[in-house]
XYZ file of C-alpha atoms in Angstrom:
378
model
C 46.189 48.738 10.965
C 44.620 50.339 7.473
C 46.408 47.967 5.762
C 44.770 44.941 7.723
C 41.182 46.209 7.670
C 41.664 46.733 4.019
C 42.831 42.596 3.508
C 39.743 41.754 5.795
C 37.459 43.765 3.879
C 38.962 42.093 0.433
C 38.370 38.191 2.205
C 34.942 39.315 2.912
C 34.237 39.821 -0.323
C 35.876 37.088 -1.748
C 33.712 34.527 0.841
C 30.458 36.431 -0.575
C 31.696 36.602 -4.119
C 31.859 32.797 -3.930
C 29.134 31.859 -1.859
C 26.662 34.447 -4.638
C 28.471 32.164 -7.401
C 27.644 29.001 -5.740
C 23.836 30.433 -5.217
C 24.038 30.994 -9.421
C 25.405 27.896 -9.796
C 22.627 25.879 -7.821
C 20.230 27.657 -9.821
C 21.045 27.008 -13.270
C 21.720 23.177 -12.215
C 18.336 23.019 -10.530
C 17.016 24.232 -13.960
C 18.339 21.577 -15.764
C 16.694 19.034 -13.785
C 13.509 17.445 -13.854
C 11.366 17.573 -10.729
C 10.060 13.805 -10.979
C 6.769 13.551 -8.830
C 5.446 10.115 -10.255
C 7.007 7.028 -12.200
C 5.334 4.797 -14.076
C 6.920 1.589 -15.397
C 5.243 -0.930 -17.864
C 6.214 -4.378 -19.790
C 5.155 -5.459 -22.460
C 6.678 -7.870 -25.705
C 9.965 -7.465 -24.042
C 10.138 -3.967 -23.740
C 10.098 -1.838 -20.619
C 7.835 1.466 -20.935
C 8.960 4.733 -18.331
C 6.090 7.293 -18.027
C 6.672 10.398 -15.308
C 5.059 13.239 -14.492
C 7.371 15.982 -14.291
C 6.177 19.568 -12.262
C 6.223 22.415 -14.384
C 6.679 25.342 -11.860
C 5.271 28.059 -12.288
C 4.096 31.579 -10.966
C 0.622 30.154 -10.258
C -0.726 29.362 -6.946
C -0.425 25.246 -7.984
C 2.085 24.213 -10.182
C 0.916 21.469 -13.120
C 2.394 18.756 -14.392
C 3.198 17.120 -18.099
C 3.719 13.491 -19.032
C 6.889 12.057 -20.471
C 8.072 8.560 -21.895
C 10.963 6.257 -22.408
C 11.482 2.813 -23.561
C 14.271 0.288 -23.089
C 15.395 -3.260 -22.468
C 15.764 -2.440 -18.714
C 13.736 -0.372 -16.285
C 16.440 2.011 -16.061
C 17.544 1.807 -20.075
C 13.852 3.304 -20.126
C 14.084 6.049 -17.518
C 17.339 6.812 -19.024
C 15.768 7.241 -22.390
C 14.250 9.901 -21.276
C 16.883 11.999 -20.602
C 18.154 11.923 -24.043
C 15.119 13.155 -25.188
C 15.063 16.347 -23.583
C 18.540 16.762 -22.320
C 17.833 17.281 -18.446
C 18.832 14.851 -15.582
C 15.918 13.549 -13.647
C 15.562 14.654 -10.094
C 14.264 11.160 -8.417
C 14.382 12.213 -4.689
C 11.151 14.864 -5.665
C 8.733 11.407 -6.513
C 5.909 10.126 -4.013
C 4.441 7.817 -6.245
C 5.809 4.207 -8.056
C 3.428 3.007 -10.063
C 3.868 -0.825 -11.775
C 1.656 -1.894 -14.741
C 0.592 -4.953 -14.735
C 2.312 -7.024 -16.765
C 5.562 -5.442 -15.017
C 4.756 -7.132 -11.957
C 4.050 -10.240 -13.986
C 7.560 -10.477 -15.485
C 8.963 -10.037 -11.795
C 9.429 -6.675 -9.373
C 13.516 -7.727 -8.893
C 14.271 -5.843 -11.838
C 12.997 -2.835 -11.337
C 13.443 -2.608 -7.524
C 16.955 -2.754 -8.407
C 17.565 0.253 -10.503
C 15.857 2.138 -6.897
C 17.790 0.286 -4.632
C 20.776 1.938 -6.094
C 19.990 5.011 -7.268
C 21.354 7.622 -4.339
C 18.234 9.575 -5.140
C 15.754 6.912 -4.672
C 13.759 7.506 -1.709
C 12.688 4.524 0.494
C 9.454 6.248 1.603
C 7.630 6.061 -2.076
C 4.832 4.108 -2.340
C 4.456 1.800 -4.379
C 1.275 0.692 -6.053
C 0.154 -1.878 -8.877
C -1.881 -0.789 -11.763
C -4.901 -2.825 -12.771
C -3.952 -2.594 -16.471
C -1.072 -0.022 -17.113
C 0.695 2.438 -15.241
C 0.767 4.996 -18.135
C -3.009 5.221 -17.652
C -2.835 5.847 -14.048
C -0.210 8.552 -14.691
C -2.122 9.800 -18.052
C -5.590 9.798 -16.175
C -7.169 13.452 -17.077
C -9.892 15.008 -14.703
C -13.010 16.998 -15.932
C -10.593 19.999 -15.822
C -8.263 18.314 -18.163
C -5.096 18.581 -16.004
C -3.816 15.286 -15.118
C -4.456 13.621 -11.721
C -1.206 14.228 -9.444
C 0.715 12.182 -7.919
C 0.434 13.350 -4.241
C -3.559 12.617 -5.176
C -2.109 9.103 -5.902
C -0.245 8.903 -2.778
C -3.111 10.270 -0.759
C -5.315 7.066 -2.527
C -2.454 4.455 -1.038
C -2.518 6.385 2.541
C -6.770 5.897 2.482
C -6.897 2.363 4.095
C -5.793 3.625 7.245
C -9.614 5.245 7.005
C -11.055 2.540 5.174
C -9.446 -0.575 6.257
C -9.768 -2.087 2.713
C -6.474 -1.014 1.461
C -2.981 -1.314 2.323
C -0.311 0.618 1.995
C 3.276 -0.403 0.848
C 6.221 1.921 0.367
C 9.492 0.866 -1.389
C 11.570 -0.551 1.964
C 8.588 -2.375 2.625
C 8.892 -4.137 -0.997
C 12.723 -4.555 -0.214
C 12.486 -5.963 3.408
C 9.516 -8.189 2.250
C 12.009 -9.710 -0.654
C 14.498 -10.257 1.225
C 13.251 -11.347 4.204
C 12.348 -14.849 6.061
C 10.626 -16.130 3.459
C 8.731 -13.684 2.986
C 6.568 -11.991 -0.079
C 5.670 -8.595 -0.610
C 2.282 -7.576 -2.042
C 1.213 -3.903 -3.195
C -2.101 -2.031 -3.678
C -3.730 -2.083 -6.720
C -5.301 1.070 -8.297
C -7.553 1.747 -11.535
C -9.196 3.769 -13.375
C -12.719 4.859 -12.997
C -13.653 7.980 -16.034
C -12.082 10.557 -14.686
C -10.349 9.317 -11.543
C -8.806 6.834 -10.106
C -9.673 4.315 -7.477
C -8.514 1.257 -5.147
C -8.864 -2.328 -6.603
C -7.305 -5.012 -3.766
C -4.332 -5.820 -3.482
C -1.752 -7.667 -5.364
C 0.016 -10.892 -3.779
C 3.189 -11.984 -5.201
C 5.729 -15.313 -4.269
C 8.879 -14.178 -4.499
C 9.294 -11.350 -7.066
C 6.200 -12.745 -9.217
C 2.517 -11.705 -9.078
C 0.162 -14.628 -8.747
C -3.102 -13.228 -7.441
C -5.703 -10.566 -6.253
C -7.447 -10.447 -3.641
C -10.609 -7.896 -2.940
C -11.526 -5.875 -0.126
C -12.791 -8.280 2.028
C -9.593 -10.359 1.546
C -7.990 -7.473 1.887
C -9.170 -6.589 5.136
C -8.302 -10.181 6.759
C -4.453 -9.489 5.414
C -4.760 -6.151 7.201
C -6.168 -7.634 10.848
C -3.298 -10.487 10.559
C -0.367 -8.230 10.039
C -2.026 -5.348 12.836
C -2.651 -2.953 10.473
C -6.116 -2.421 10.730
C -7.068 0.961 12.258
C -10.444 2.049 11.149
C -13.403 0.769 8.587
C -16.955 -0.593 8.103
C -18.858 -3.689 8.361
C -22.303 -4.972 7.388
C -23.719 -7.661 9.342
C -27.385 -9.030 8.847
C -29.670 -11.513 9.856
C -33.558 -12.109 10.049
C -33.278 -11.940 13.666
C -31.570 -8.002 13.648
C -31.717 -7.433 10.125
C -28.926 -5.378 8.959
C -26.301 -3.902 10.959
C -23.559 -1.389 10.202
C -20.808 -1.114 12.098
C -17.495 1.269 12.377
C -14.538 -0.541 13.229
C -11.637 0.662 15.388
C -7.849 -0.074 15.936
C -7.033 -3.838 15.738
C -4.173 -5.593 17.553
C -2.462 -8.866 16.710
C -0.763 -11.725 18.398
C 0.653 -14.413 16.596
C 2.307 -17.332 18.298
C 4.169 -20.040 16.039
C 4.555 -23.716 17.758
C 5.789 -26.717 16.483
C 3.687 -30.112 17.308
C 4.532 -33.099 15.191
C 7.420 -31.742 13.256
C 5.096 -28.890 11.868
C 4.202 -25.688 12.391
C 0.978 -24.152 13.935
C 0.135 -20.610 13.853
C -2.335 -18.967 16.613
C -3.545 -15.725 15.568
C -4.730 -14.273 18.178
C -6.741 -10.595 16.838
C -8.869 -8.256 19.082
C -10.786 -5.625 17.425
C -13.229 -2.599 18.656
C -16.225 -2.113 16.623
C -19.303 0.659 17.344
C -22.507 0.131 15.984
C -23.209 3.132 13.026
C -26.674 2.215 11.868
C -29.215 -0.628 12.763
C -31.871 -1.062 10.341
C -34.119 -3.660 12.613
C -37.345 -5.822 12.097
C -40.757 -4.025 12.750
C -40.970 -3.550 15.951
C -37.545 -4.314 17.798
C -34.505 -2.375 19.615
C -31.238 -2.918 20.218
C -31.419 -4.851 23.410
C -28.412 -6.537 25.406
C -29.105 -10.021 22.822
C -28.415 -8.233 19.757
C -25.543 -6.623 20.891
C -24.623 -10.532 21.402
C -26.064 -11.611 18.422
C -24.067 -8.777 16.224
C -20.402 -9.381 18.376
C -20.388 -13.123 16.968
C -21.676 -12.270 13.037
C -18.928 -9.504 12.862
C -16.459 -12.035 14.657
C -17.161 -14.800 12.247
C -17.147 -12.299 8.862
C -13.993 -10.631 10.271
C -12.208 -14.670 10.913
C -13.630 -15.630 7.473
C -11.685 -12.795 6.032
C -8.558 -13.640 7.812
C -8.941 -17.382 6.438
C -9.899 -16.672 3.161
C -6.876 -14.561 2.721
C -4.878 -17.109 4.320
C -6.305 -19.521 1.292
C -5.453 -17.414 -1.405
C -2.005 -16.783 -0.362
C -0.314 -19.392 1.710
C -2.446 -22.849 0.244
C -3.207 -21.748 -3.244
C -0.035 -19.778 -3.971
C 2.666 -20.393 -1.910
C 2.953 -16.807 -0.607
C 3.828 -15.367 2.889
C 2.481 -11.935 2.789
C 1.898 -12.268 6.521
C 5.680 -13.155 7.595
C 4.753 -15.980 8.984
C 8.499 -17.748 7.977
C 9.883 -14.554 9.857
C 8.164 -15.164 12.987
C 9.486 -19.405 13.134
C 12.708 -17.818 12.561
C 12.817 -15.632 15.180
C 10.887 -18.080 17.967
C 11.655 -21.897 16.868
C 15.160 -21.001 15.174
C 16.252 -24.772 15.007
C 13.350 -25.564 13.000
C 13.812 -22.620 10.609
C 17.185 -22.936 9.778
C 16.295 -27.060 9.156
C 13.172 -25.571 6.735
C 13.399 -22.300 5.270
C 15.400 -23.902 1.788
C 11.679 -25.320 1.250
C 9.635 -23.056 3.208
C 7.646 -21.914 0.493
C 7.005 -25.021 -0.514
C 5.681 -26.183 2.996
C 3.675 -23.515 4.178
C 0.727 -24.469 3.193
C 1.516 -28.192 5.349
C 1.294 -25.480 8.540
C -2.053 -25.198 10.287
C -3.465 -21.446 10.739
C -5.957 -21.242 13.493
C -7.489 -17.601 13.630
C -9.247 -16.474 16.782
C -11.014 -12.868 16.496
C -12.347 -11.090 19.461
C -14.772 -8.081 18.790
C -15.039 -5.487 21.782
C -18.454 -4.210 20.769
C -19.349 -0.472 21.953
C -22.473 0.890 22.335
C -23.001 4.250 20.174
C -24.486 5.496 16.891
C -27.550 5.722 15.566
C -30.791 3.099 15.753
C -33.606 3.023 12.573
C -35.985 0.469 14.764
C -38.521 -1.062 12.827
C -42.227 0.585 12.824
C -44.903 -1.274 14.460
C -47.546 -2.134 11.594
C -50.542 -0.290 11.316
C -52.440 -3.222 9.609
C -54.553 -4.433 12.203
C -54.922 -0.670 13.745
């Protein structure tokens, strides 16, 4: 009986001997690693620039981070060179932020999306953004502190048009599915700087894998109400007759309905969208009254349809690009069609006609500044 407690008492051991080695072992490995939390890749006269911030932790209550580079022939070649400057293996899975300069997204996003595709560590939940100029900037931008802007700050920036309706958001399965899908392109937010911080710029539209335009907020906004991804924001509307009008809008939803009639397609886009009145700056002398409420439900439903058209220019006539996954939805309702079509779809889309309907479900609420009565005859 001794003799069998004693050869329990010796496995015990062993199982915590190994499991306190294992604990070691984790430890020194994690210390050779570097805890990515932003990537920054740039182009330029052939060459492919990695910049990363990398967390230094510390004791502190907030950990900092430092900058480091890499260049290569290849997105990865750069990334890699990296490691053989300071010897540790890059820890990937840690990163909330991809940032692509410029002239990267010019010379195509395949490329690089394919070095995250199939990296184990990649996370499909990064977001993605475009940098005005450079993405070493972004990632390099100091604040009046002198520590550099971080990347969850980043991350919160591509999360804000949920609040502002003016940006979009685009993580890296979005960029994947929107490559490979019906047709479809994918587009990305574009950030820049601004002294010492960084701000939204639009949003970058791409055919295929290659940029080809911009378009601002307002565009913006229309690409946001035709996908449903609108949720909150602002408008101004103004006229003589009510004078200027500013107005919160609420959750927008979508319903687009593909037909074919004479061997092409037509598009009805169908979008409803609440809106509350914040401020009303009126003429001397007049209120809110059941005609201006009127009067401001048709100006906000005309800006908010020019927005969805003007986007609809930019992308589909002027640059071949379905943002919208428009070629998606014929595939999925007029299947016959697609399968005839989608070889030259991107050459055809802009032959499809786009009719945009927009509903406004105006609420009364908010705050009035009613014109004062003149005192110039008193």
């Amino acid at each position: 009986m001794k003799k069998v407690v004693i050869q329990g008492l010796a496995v015990a051991f062993a199982l915590i001997s190994c499991l306190s080695l294992q604990g070691c072992s984790y430890q020194v490995q994690l210390s050779q690693r570097l805890l990515i939390q932003g990537i920054g890749i740039d182009y330029e006269d052939g060459v492919y620039r990695a910049t990363v911030q990398v967390t230094k932790v510390s004791d502190q209550e907030e950990n900092t981070v430092s900058l480091m580079n890499g260049e290569g022939d290849s997105a990865m070649d750069a990334l890699n060179a990296i490691t053989l400057a300071n010897g540790k293996k890059p820890l990937y899975s840690h990163s909330l932020v991809l940032v692509l300069g410029r002239g990267c997204a010019e010379k195509g996003l395949s490329n690089v999306m394919d070095f995250f595709i199939r990296y184990p560590e990649s996370h499909p939940t990064v977001n993605v953004l475009m940098a005005d100029s450079s993405a070493e900037d972004i990632l390099s931008t100091e604040q009046e502190d002198g520590k550099y802007i971080q990347a969850r700050d980043i991350e919160e920036l591509a999360k804000g048009g949920k609040y502002n309706g003016e940006t979009v958001q685009t993580e890296m399965l979005d960029v994947i599915n929107q490559l490979r899908g019906e047709g479809s392109s994918p587009y990305l937010p574009i950030v820049m700087q601004d002294g010492e911080s960084i701000v939204s710029s639009g949003t970058a539209v791409f055919s295929g894998d290659q940029l080809v335009a911009d378009l601002d907020a307002q565009e913006t906004r229309g690409l946001l109400l035709i996908t449903g991804k609108l949720h909150n924001g602002t408008a101004v509307v103004q006229s003589p007759e009510i004078g200027k009008v500013t107005l919160e809008l609420e959750e927008a939803s979508t319903k687009i309905s593909p037909q074919i009639i004479g061997e092409k397609p037509r598009f009805s886009i169908e979008v409803e969208c609440g809106a509350t009145i914040g401020a009303a700056d009126m003429p001397s002398g007049k209120s809110l009254d059941s005609k201006m409420y009127e009067k401001i439900g048709e100006l906000l439903e005309e800006q908010l349809t020019q927005n969805c058209m003007e986007a609809i220019s930019i992308c589909i006539e002027d640059n071949h690009s379905d943002i919208f996954n428009f070629g998606r939805r014929l595939y999925q309702s007029q299947p016959a069609y697609w399968k005839q079509h989608e070889a030259n779809w991107r050459e055809e889309m802009d032959q499809a006609e786009y009719d945009v309907q927009v509903e406004v479900q105006l609420r009364r609420g908010g705050q009035e500044i009613t014109g004062l009565q003149s005192d110039v005859n008193a």
